[in-house]
Amino acid sequence: WWWCPTAMSGMKSAAVPLRARIIHRNERCVNKKLHHVRIRGIQATVTTNRTTCSLHRASQLNHDTGVRNHGVPKKRDASITVRRTTRIYSSATGLDEQEGDAIVYEAKKPGKVVNVDGDLVVTSGLNPDVRLGSWVRFSGGAGGILLWRREPVTFCILQSPGAVEAGESAEEDAQRGAAAVAVNQAIWGAVVGPMGCLTSAPRRHLASADLVKLINEPPDVPARFPISSNLRMGLTAADALTPVGRGQSMMIESVSPEARSAVAVNAVLAQADVRCVYTSVGRAGADSAASAENLRALQASNGSNPACIIAAPSTSSVAERYVAACMANSVAESVRAQGGDALVVVDDLSVLADFWDKMSVLFHGYMDGEWKQEGEAMMQAWREQHPQEPVLEVERPKAAKAAAGSPEELVDFGGTLVPVEIAERRSFFSNFLQRAARLNQESGGGSSTILGVCGGRPATSLHYGSGAEAVGDGDGASPEAVVAAYTTLSDDQKAKLLAALKKKQLSEPAARPSLADPSSVPTAIVEEFNSISDGHMCLEPLADNKVRLRAGESISRVGAPAAAPAMRRLQTMDLRLQLLQSEDEVSFSTSSASALSQKLASRSATIQALLDTAVDSPLALSEQVVGLFAVMRGNYLADVDASAAPARVAKMLEYLHEKHPSILADIDALGDLDTPLQDRLQAALDQFVA
């Protein structure tokens, strides 16, 4: 038995080619032409063309199907017969299993181009051993790169759009090998196009540190190391409440494009010993390209650590934008492989949602065409056998349609029944976001961190699902649209909900308008990004180029180990509890005039005022520590209003720079706030208030 979640999510009830592996180790099979392999949900029969086949252990991971290879015939001329079992849940019939037809896959048979959409080519029958990121050669002479596999089709990007026509054959270009990114000193501080650094890398050249494959599998668990080093964001709220560790993937979410891009640029400028890659891959009309230019201009003050900027022009196709995002990960992985630390900023992650939508449309178009041909053949056979009977109407089974989010179609994905479209989409997102990792010493000891800029916000409804998605997507949705999204409510319940929403709409005529954000993605996609990544920051734009981090909606799943040692000394994670406690007191207290309510509200306002930070430039660790120390370890701000607290901290910093510069220098150099350093800081602040 093999656990194969990617294969389980990547196939429907129809015939699906899959490269299965034989479970033998260092054995010789004599006079055995058939080898039966049992995978969860898949029954495969491997037929070899010789009576004696020598098997050896190959304990690597198949990058296309997720199947662990424990043994593989040395001879490649084999055929595989696969039967797919689909588990379908229906409210009427319950859980049912359907076994699809058998397919025989010939290993040496080339694939076929079935559709061409701009620079994106859809092929069927391509050898399943061809790994993602490999160069593909078409019979017309053109070349492309394999970007994703969704059985029974694959998706390739062309070097020259329009150079391939449907019907051409497709096979791996063994001479060119894998598409790779050439990483050298020239790319640091330069702006690179989406296909600018791509080259060919035969397998014998992939050992070079200057060539990194465009698409790599996420590191497996044994190669990873626990995250325990901080990556500074330069934003007090983020570094204190949702710290980011080196090797972590973190989402930056906001309904304001300016706020989220500014925080991402701020994080790049805050790095001193971390190599940064900033990729601008936003949709046409988005402001991410302007963010890339702003970053380049701001880096004039950070010449010692220039970033690599990979920018996709507004005219770029969605496939080119996806390639640019993959290139950023590859550049970071080159640094990680040499034991260094790298940061990747993806501005923004709508590229993943857009590319998936594009592939999904092409995939279902192909599947509909295949079923139409099969249905016509079935009807023709029926007419020939039953000329006097009425013609049957053949419909494509629901199990093959796989409508996105349909509650009627579920597959076994990692031991859980989920909609098949969502399972496949999650595999695609995970393949990109989980490339962030910190490696152990045996694997190089480096790290690559991903900051994904995402337009939108997570769901706020406890009943997240069919209709709550529409509620959370924005304020522009009409009451009728919100009610229509609830597919499980009765007509009476929908009528009551519609009346309540209209009443609320009339009582709040001054509700904030809908923001025209070209990079916004649906709430369901935001939630999926959040569930895959290691945390997310929800930002709210304020006046004076400041941003506020919503403590109740933001989280870092790594937690305190990802924080700087100085932040751990101050136990800044407790600030979240104090802010949320104050919010609850205001919301549920019967008397807002009580002494406790006023005390909590005053302290919470002071803390929030210090956490609301401008994003003009990143703050030094010492500047953050002084402000947090003043509010957490003494009464240095007790006699000032919350609005005056930032100005009081600014005067403290001026005093320390003038009278005690060594304290600030030691905090920045050590990154810690040990007991002797705390005593020195407290004594200096006591002198300031005296």
PDB file of N, CA and C in Angstrom, residues 301-376:
ATOM      1  N   SER A 301      19.840  53.408  -0.883  1.00  0.00           N
ATOM      2  CA  SER A 301      20.395  53.518   0.468  1.00  0.00           C
ATOM      3  C   SER A 301      20.769  52.167   1.049  1.00  0.00           C
ATOM      4  N   ASN A 302      20.628  51.117   0.275  1.00  0.00           N
ATOM      5  CA  ASN A 302      20.937  49.773   0.772  1.00  0.00           C
ATOM      6  C   ASN A 302      21.812  49.048  -0.243  1.00  0.00           C
ATOM      7  N   GLY A 303      22.854  49.733  -0.704  1.00  0.00           N
ATOM      8  CA  GLY A 303      23.712  49.173  -1.738  1.00  0.00           C
ATOM      9  C   GLY A 303      24.496  47.960  -1.316  1.00  0.00           C
ATOM     10  N   SER A 304      24.677  47.751  -0.017  1.00  0.00           N
ATOM     11  CA  SER A 304      25.469  46.605   0.440  1.00  0.00           C
ATOM     12  C   SER A 304      24.727  45.290   0.292  1.00  0.00           C
ATOM     13  N   ASN A 305      23.398  45.331   0.181  1.00  0.00           N
ATOM     14  CA  ASN A 305      22.613  44.100   0.055  1.00  0.00           C
ATOM     15  C   ASN A 305      21.499  44.301  -0.972  1.00  0.00           C
ATOM     16  N   PRO A 306      21.846  44.464  -2.241  1.00  0.00           N
ATOM     17  CA  PRO A 306      20.817  44.703  -3.258  1.00  0.00           C
ATOM     18  C   PRO A 306      19.985  43.452  -3.499  1.00  0.00           C
ATOM     19  N   ALA A 307      18.735  43.672  -3.857  1.00  0.00           N
ATOM     20  CA  ALA A 307      17.817  42.569  -4.110  1.00  0.00           C
ATOM     21  C   ALA A 307      17.752  42.271  -5.598  1.00  0.00           C
ATOM     22  N   CYS A 308      17.341  41.069  -5.911  1.00  0.00           N
ATOM     23  CA  CYS A 308      17.040  40.689  -7.285  1.00  0.00           C
ATOM     24  C   CYS A 308      15.560  40.957  -7.526  1.00  0.00           C
ATOM     25  N   ILE A 309      15.244  41.732  -8.548  1.00  0.00           N
ATOM     26  CA  ILE A 309      13.865  42.098  -8.845  1.00  0.00           C
ATOM     27  C   ILE A 309      13.451  41.398 -10.134  1.00  0.00           C
ATOM     28  N   ILE A 310      12.418  40.562 -10.040  1.00  0.00           N
ATOM     29  CA  ILE A 310      11.880  39.859 -11.199  1.00  0.00           C
ATOM     30  C   ILE A 310      10.504  40.444 -11.464  1.00  0.00           C
ATOM     31  N   ALA A 311      10.376  41.194 -12.544  1.00  0.00           N
ATOM     32  CA  ALA A 311       9.144  41.928 -12.826  1.00  0.00           C
ATOM     33  C   ALA A 311       8.525  41.420 -14.116  1.00  0.00           C
ATOM     34  N   ALA A 312       7.238  41.088 -14.063  1.00  0.00           N
ATOM     35  CA  ALA A 312       6.481  40.692 -15.244  1.00  0.00           C
ATOM     36  C   ALA A 312       5.709  41.907 -15.736  1.00  0.00           C
ATOM     37  N   PRO A 313       5.921  42.360 -16.967  1.00  0.00           N
ATOM     38  CA  PRO A 313       5.174  43.522 -17.483  1.00  0.00           C
ATOM     39  C   PRO A 313       3.672  43.273 -17.476  1.00  0.00           C
ATOM     40  N   SER A 314       2.924  44.349 -17.579  1.00  0.00           N
ATOM     41  CA  SER A 314       1.470  44.223 -17.544  1.00  0.00           C
ATOM     42  C   SER A 314       0.931  43.435 -18.730  1.00  0.00           C
ATOM     43  N   THR A 315       1.720  43.343 -19.805  1.00  0.00           N
ATOM     44  CA  THR A 315       1.290  42.584 -20.981  1.00  0.00           C
ATOM     45  C   THR A 315       1.617  41.097 -20.886  1.00  0.00           C
ATOM     46  N   SER A 316       2.249  40.678 -19.802  1.00  0.00           N
ATOM     47  CA  SER A 316       2.647  39.272 -19.671  1.00  0.00           C
ATOM     48  C   SER A 316       1.421  38.383 -19.504  1.00  0.00           C
ATOM     49  N   SER A 317       1.519  37.177 -20.038  1.00  0.00           N
ATOM     50  CA  SER A 317       0.448  36.199 -19.863  1.00  0.00           C
ATOM     51  C   SER A 317       0.489  35.642 -18.452  1.00  0.00           C
ATOM     52  N   VAL A 318      -0.571  34.965 -18.060  1.00  0.00           N
ATOM     53  CA  VAL A 318      -0.609  34.396 -16.717  1.00  0.00           C
ATOM     54  C   VAL A 318       0.441  33.305 -16.570  1.00  0.00           C
ATOM     55  N   ALA A 319       0.755  32.584 -17.652  1.00  0.00           N
ATOM     56  CA  ALA A 319       1.805  31.565 -17.573  1.00  0.00           C
ATOM     57  C   ALA A 319       3.168  32.204 -17.355  1.00  0.00           C
ATOM     58  N   GLU A 320       3.433  33.329 -18.013  1.00  0.00           N
ATOM     59  CA  GLU A 320       4.703  34.030 -17.802  1.00  0.00           C
ATOM     60  C   GLU A 320       4.797  34.562 -16.383  1.00  0.00           C
ATOM     61  N   ARG A 321       3.706  35.055 -15.853  1.00  0.00           N
ATOM     62  CA  ARG A 321       3.708  35.530 -14.466  1.00  0.00           C
ATOM     63  C   ARG A 321       4.013  34.390 -13.505  1.00  0.00           C
ATOM     64  N   TYR A 322       3.448  33.216 -13.781  1.00  0.00           N
ATOM     65  CA  TYR A 322       3.725  32.070 -12.918  1.00  0.00           C
ATOM     66  C   TYR A 322       5.187  31.652 -13.016  1.00  0.00           C
ATOM     67  N   VAL A 323       5.753  31.683 -14.215  1.00  0.00           N
ATOM     68  CA  VAL A 323       7.171  31.350 -14.381  1.00  0.00           C
ATOM     69  C   VAL A 323       8.039  32.331 -13.612  1.00  0.00           C
ATOM     70  N   ALA A 324       7.680  33.616 -13.635  1.00  0.00           N
ATOM     71  CA  ALA A 324       8.451  34.609 -12.890  1.00  0.00           C
ATOM     72  C   ALA A 324       8.424  34.322 -11.392  1.00  0.00           C
ATOM     73  N   ALA A 325       7.253  33.921 -10.875  1.00  0.00           N
ATOM     74  CA  ALA A 325       7.168  33.581  -9.449  1.00  0.00           C
ATOM     75  C   ALA A 325       8.023  32.357  -9.132  1.00  0.00           C
ATOM     76  N   CYS A 326       8.020  31.365 -10.012  1.00  0.00           N
ATOM     77  CA  CYS A 326       8.862  30.176  -9.798  1.00  0.00           C
ATOM     78  C   CYS A 326      10.341  30.530  -9.861  1.00  0.00           C
ATOM     79  N   MET A 327      10.698  31.458 -10.750  1.00  0.00           N
ATOM     80  CA  MET A 327      12.090  31.899 -10.836  1.00  0.00           C
ATOM     81  C   MET A 327      12.553  32.503  -9.518  1.00  0.00           C
ATOM     82  N   ALA A 328      11.693  33.287  -8.872  1.00  0.00           N
ATOM     83  CA  ALA A 328      12.065  33.897  -7.591  1.00  0.00           C
ATOM     84  C   ALA A 328      12.380  32.822  -6.558  1.00  0.00           C
ATOM     85  N   ASN A 329      11.557  31.786  -6.506  1.00  0.00           N
ATOM     86  CA  ASN A 329      11.837  30.692  -5.580  1.00  0.00           C
ATOM     87  C   ASN A 329      13.154  30.004  -5.916  1.00  0.00           C
ATOM     88  N   SER A 330      13.437  29.835  -7.198  1.00  0.00           N
ATOM     89  CA  SER A 330      14.675  29.153  -7.597  1.00  0.00           C
ATOM     90  C   SER A 330      15.905  29.958  -7.208  1.00  0.00           C
ATOM     91  N   VAL A 331      15.852  31.279  -7.393  1.00  0.00           N
ATOM     92  CA  VAL A 331      16.982  32.121  -6.992  1.00  0.00           C
ATOM     93  C   VAL A 331      17.216  32.009  -5.485  1.00  0.00           C
ATOM     94  N   ALA A 332      16.131  32.021  -4.713  1.00  0.00           N
ATOM     95  CA  ALA A 332      16.270  31.878  -3.260  1.00  0.00           C
ATOM     96  C   ALA A 332      16.817  30.511  -2.888  1.00  0.00           C
ATOM     97  N   GLU A 333      16.398  29.476  -3.593  1.00  0.00           N
ATOM     98  CA  GLU A 333      16.889  28.126  -3.296  1.00  0.00           C
ATOM     99  C   GLU A 333      18.367  27.979  -3.627  1.00  0.00           C
ATOM    100  N   SER A 334      18.848  28.762  -4.586  1.00  0.00           N
ATOM    101  CA  SER A 334      20.285  28.765  -4.865  1.00  0.00           C
ATOM    102  C   SER A 334      21.070  29.293  -3.669  1.00  0.00           C
ATOM    103  N   VAL A 335      20.558  30.363  -3.060  1.00  0.00           N
ATOM    104  CA  VAL A 335      21.201  30.899  -1.857  1.00  0.00           C
ATOM    105  C   VAL A 335      21.108  29.895  -0.717  1.00  0.00           C
ATOM    106  N   ARG A 336      19.943  29.270  -0.566  1.00  0.00           N
ATOM    107  CA  ARG A 336      19.748  28.295   0.515  1.00  0.00           C
ATOM    108  C   ARG A 336      20.668  27.091   0.361  1.00  0.00           C
ATOM    109  N   ALA A 337      20.878  26.649  -0.875  1.00  0.00           N
ATOM    110  CA  ALA A 337      21.729  25.479  -1.107  1.00  0.00           C
ATOM    111  C   ALA A 337      23.170  25.727  -0.701  1.00  0.00           C
ATOM    112  N   GLN A 338      23.588  26.997  -0.685  1.00  0.00           N
ATOM    113  CA  GLN A 338      24.952  27.334  -0.284  1.00  0.00           C
ATOM    114  C   GLN A 338      25.057  27.692   1.188  1.00  0.00           C
ATOM    115  N   GLY A 339      23.984  27.427   1.954  1.00  0.00           N
ATOM    116  CA  GLY A 339      24.004  27.677   3.386  1.00  0.00           C
ATOM    117  C   GLY A 339      23.578  29.066   3.788  1.00  0.00           C
ATOM    118  N   GLY A 340      23.117  29.893   2.841  1.00  0.00           N
ATOM    119  CA  GLY A 340      22.693  31.246   3.161  1.00  0.00           C
ATOM    120  C   GLY A 340      21.207  31.333   3.445  1.00  0.00           C
ATOM    121  N   ASP A 341      20.766  32.540   3.792  1.00  0.00           N
ATOM    122  CA  ASP A 341      19.355  32.816   4.064  1.00  0.00           C
ATOM    123  C   ASP A 341      18.812  33.731   2.981  1.00  0.00           C
ATOM    124  N   ALA A 342      17.625  33.408   2.495  1.00  0.00           N
ATOM    125  CA  ALA A 342      17.021  34.173   1.407  1.00  0.00           C
ATOM    126  C   ALA A 342      15.576  34.492   1.741  1.00  0.00           C
ATOM    127  N   LEU A 343      15.094  35.617   1.198  1.00  0.00           N
ATOM    128  CA  LEU A 343      13.709  36.053   1.356  1.00  0.00           C
ATOM    129  C   LEU A 343      13.109  36.263  -0.021  1.00  0.00           C
ATOM    130  N   VAL A 344      11.931  35.680  -0.248  1.00  0.00           N
ATOM    131  CA  VAL A 344      11.200  35.854  -1.499  1.00  0.00           C
ATOM    132  C   VAL A 344       9.916  36.622  -1.187  1.00  0.00           C
ATOM    133  N   VAL A 345       9.715  37.736  -1.871  1.00  0.00           N
ATOM    134  CA  VAL A 345       8.471  38.496  -1.770  1.00  0.00           C
ATOM    135  C   VAL A 345       7.720  38.318  -3.080  1.00  0.00           C
ATOM    136  N   VAL A 346       6.530  37.732  -3.013  1.00  0.00           N
ATOM    137  CA  VAL A 346       5.699  37.511  -4.196  1.00  0.00           C
ATOM    138  C   VAL A 346       4.566  38.536  -4.159  1.00  0.00           C
ATOM    139  N   ASP A 347       4.647  39.504  -5.057  1.00  0.00           N
ATOM    140  CA  ASP A 347       3.666  40.593  -5.093  1.00  0.00           C
ATOM    141  C   ASP A 347       2.945  40.538  -6.441  1.00  0.00           C
ATOM    142  N   ASP A 348       1.865  39.815  -6.559  1.00  0.00           N
ATOM    143  CA  ASP A 348       1.102  39.227  -5.490  1.00  0.00           C
ATOM    144  C   ASP A 348       0.685  37.816  -5.877  1.00  0.00           C
ATOM    145  N   LEU A 349       0.007  37.119  -4.938  1.00  0.00           N
ATOM    146  CA  LEU A 349      -0.321  35.711  -5.115  1.00  0.00           C
ATOM    147  C   LEU A 349      -1.547  35.474  -5.977  1.00  0.00           C
ATOM    148  N   SER A 350      -2.138  36.533  -6.519  1.00  0.00           N
ATOM    149  CA  SER A 350      -3.225  36.312  -7.471  1.00  0.00           C
ATOM    150  C   SER A 350      -2.740  35.532  -8.682  1.00  0.00           C
ATOM    151  N   VAL A 351      -1.427  35.508  -8.906  1.00  0.00           N
ATOM    152  CA  VAL A 351      -0.886  34.759 -10.040  1.00  0.00           C
ATOM    153  C   VAL A 351      -1.194  33.270  -9.912  1.00  0.00           C
ATOM    154  N   LEU A 352      -1.156  32.732  -8.692  1.00  0.00           N
ATOM    155  CA  LEU A 352      -1.453  31.306  -8.508  1.00  0.00           C
ATOM    156  C   LEU A 352      -2.920  31.022  -8.788  1.00  0.00           C
ATOM    157  N   ALA A 353      -3.802  31.879  -8.282  1.00  0.00           N
ATOM    158  CA  ALA A 353      -5.231  31.673  -8.513  1.00  0.00           C
ATOM    159  C   ALA A 353      -5.568  31.818  -9.992  1.00  0.00           C
ATOM    160  N   ASP A 354      -4.967  32.802 -10.658  1.00  0.00           N
ATOM    161  CA  ASP A 354      -5.264  33.020 -12.074  1.00  0.00           C
ATOM    162  C   ASP A 354      -4.766  31.864 -12.933  1.00  0.00           C
ATOM    163  N   PHE A 355      -3.566  31.384 -12.642  1.00  0.00           N
ATOM    164  CA  PHE A 355      -3.022  30.289 -13.451  1.00  0.00           C
ATOM    165  C   PHE A 355      -3.822  29.009 -13.228  1.00  0.00           C
ATOM    166  N   TRP A 356      -4.253  28.785 -11.992  1.00  0.00           N
ATOM    167  CA  TRP A 356      -5.085  27.609 -11.746  1.00  0.00           C
ATOM    168  C   TRP A 356      -6.411  27.713 -12.494  1.00  0.00           C
ATOM    169  N   ASP A 357      -7.035  28.887 -12.465  1.00  0.00           N
ATOM    170  CA  ASP A 357      -8.298  29.060 -13.183  1.00  0.00           C
ATOM    171  C   ASP A 357      -8.116  28.807 -14.680  1.00  0.00           C
ATOM    172  N   LYS A 358      -6.995  29.293 -15.219  1.00  0.00           N
ATOM    173  CA  LYS A 358      -6.723  29.083 -16.640  1.00  0.00           C
ATOM    174  C   LYS A 358      -6.591  27.602 -16.948  1.00  0.00           C
ATOM    175  N   MET A 359      -5.820  26.895 -16.156  1.00  0.00           N
ATOM    176  CA  MET A 359      -5.643  25.458 -16.389  1.00  0.00           C
ATOM    177  C   MET A 359      -6.948  24.704 -16.184  1.00  0.00           C
ATOM    178  N   SER A 360      -7.749  25.124 -15.208  1.00  0.00           N
ATOM    179  CA  SER A 360      -9.002  24.428 -14.931  1.00  0.00           C
ATOM    180  C   SER A 360      -9.966  24.533 -16.109  1.00  0.00           C
ATOM    181  N   VAL A 361     -10.033  25.724 -16.714  1.00  0.00           N
ATOM    182  CA  VAL A 361     -10.915  25.905 -17.870  1.00  0.00           C
ATOM    183  C   VAL A 361     -10.461  25.008 -19.027  1.00  0.00           C
ATOM    184  N   LEU A 362      -9.161  24.980 -19.300  1.00  0.00           N
ATOM    185  CA  LEU A 362      -8.651  24.152 -20.391  1.00  0.00           C
ATOM    186  C   LEU A 362      -8.830  22.666 -20.089  1.00  0.00           C
ATOM    187  N   PHE A 363      -8.653  22.285 -18.833  1.00  0.00           N
ATOM    188  CA  PHE A 363      -8.799  20.881 -18.461  1.00  0.00           C
ATOM    189  C   PHE A 363     -10.234  20.409 -18.668  1.00  0.00           C
ATOM    190  N   HIS A 364     -11.196  21.172 -18.161  1.00  0.00           N
ATOM    191  CA  HIS A 364     -12.592  20.751 -18.284  1.00  0.00           C
ATOM    192  C   HIS A 364     -13.067  20.819 -19.729  1.00  0.00           C
ATOM    193  N   GLY A 365     -12.490  21.757 -20.506  1.00  0.00           N
ATOM    194  CA  GLY A 365     -12.814  21.767 -21.921  1.00  0.00           C
ATOM    195  C   GLY A 365     -12.363  20.500 -22.615  1.00  0.00           C
ATOM    196  N   TYR A 366     -11.173  20.029 -22.249  1.00  0.00           N
ATOM    197  CA  TYR A 366     -10.680  18.776 -22.834  1.00  0.00           C
ATOM    198  C   TYR A 366     -11.524  17.588 -22.389  1.00  0.00           C
ATOM    199  N   MET A 367     -11.847  17.523 -21.090  1.00  0.00           N
ATOM    200  CA  MET A 367     -12.620  16.393 -20.575  1.00  0.00           C
ATOM    201  C   MET A 367     -14.033  16.368 -21.173  1.00  0.00           C
ATOM    202  N   ASP A 368     -14.626  17.544 -21.354  1.00  0.00           N
ATOM    203  CA  ASP A 368     -15.947  17.594 -21.985  1.00  0.00           C
ATOM    204  C   ASP A 368     -15.886  17.091 -23.421  1.00  0.00           C
ATOM    205  N   GLY A 369     -14.815  17.476 -24.142  1.00  0.00           N
ATOM    206  CA  GLY A 369     -14.664  17.004 -25.510  1.00  0.00           C
ATOM    207  C   GLY A 369     -14.467  15.503 -25.594  1.00  0.00           C
ATOM    208  N   GLU A 370     -13.673  14.955 -24.669  1.00  0.00           N
ATOM    209  CA  GLU A 370     -13.453  13.505 -24.660  1.00  0.00           C
ATOM    210  C   GLU A 370     -14.748  12.765 -24.379  1.00  0.00           C
ATOM    211  N   TRP A 371     -15.501  13.286 -23.404  1.00  0.00           N
ATOM    212  CA  TRP A 371     -16.752  12.594 -23.089  1.00  0.00           C
ATOM    213  C   TRP A 371     -17.764  12.727 -24.222  1.00  0.00           C
ATOM    214  N   LYS A 372     -17.752  13.859 -24.909  1.00  0.00           N
ATOM    215  CA  LYS A 372     -18.671  14.028 -26.035  1.00  0.00           C
ATOM    216  C   LYS A 372     -18.376  13.016 -27.130  1.00  0.00           C
ATOM    217  N   GLN A 373     -17.094  12.815 -27.437  1.00  0.00           N
ATOM    218  CA  GLN A 373     -16.735  11.829 -28.454  1.00  0.00           C
ATOM    219  C   GLN A 373     -17.136  10.427 -28.018  1.00  0.00           C
ATOM    220  N   GLU A 374     -16.869  10.112 -26.757  1.00  0.00           N
ATOM    221  CA  GLU A 374     -17.231   8.785 -26.262  1.00  0.00           C
ATOM    222  C   GLU A 374     -18.747   8.609 -26.266  1.00  0.00           C
ATOM    223  N   GLY A 375     -19.496   9.653 -25.896  1.00  0.00           N
ATOM    224  CA  GLY A 375     -20.951   9.563 -25.895  1.00  0.00           C
ATOM    225  C   GLY A 375     -21.519   9.382 -27.289  1.00  0.00           C
ATOM    226  N   GLU A 376     -20.939  10.093 -28.266  1.00  0.00           N
ATOM    227  CA  GLU A 376     -21.411   9.921 -29.636  1.00  0.00           C
ATOM    228  C   GLU A 376     -21.161   8.509 -30.134  1.00  0.00           C
TER     229      GLU A 376
END
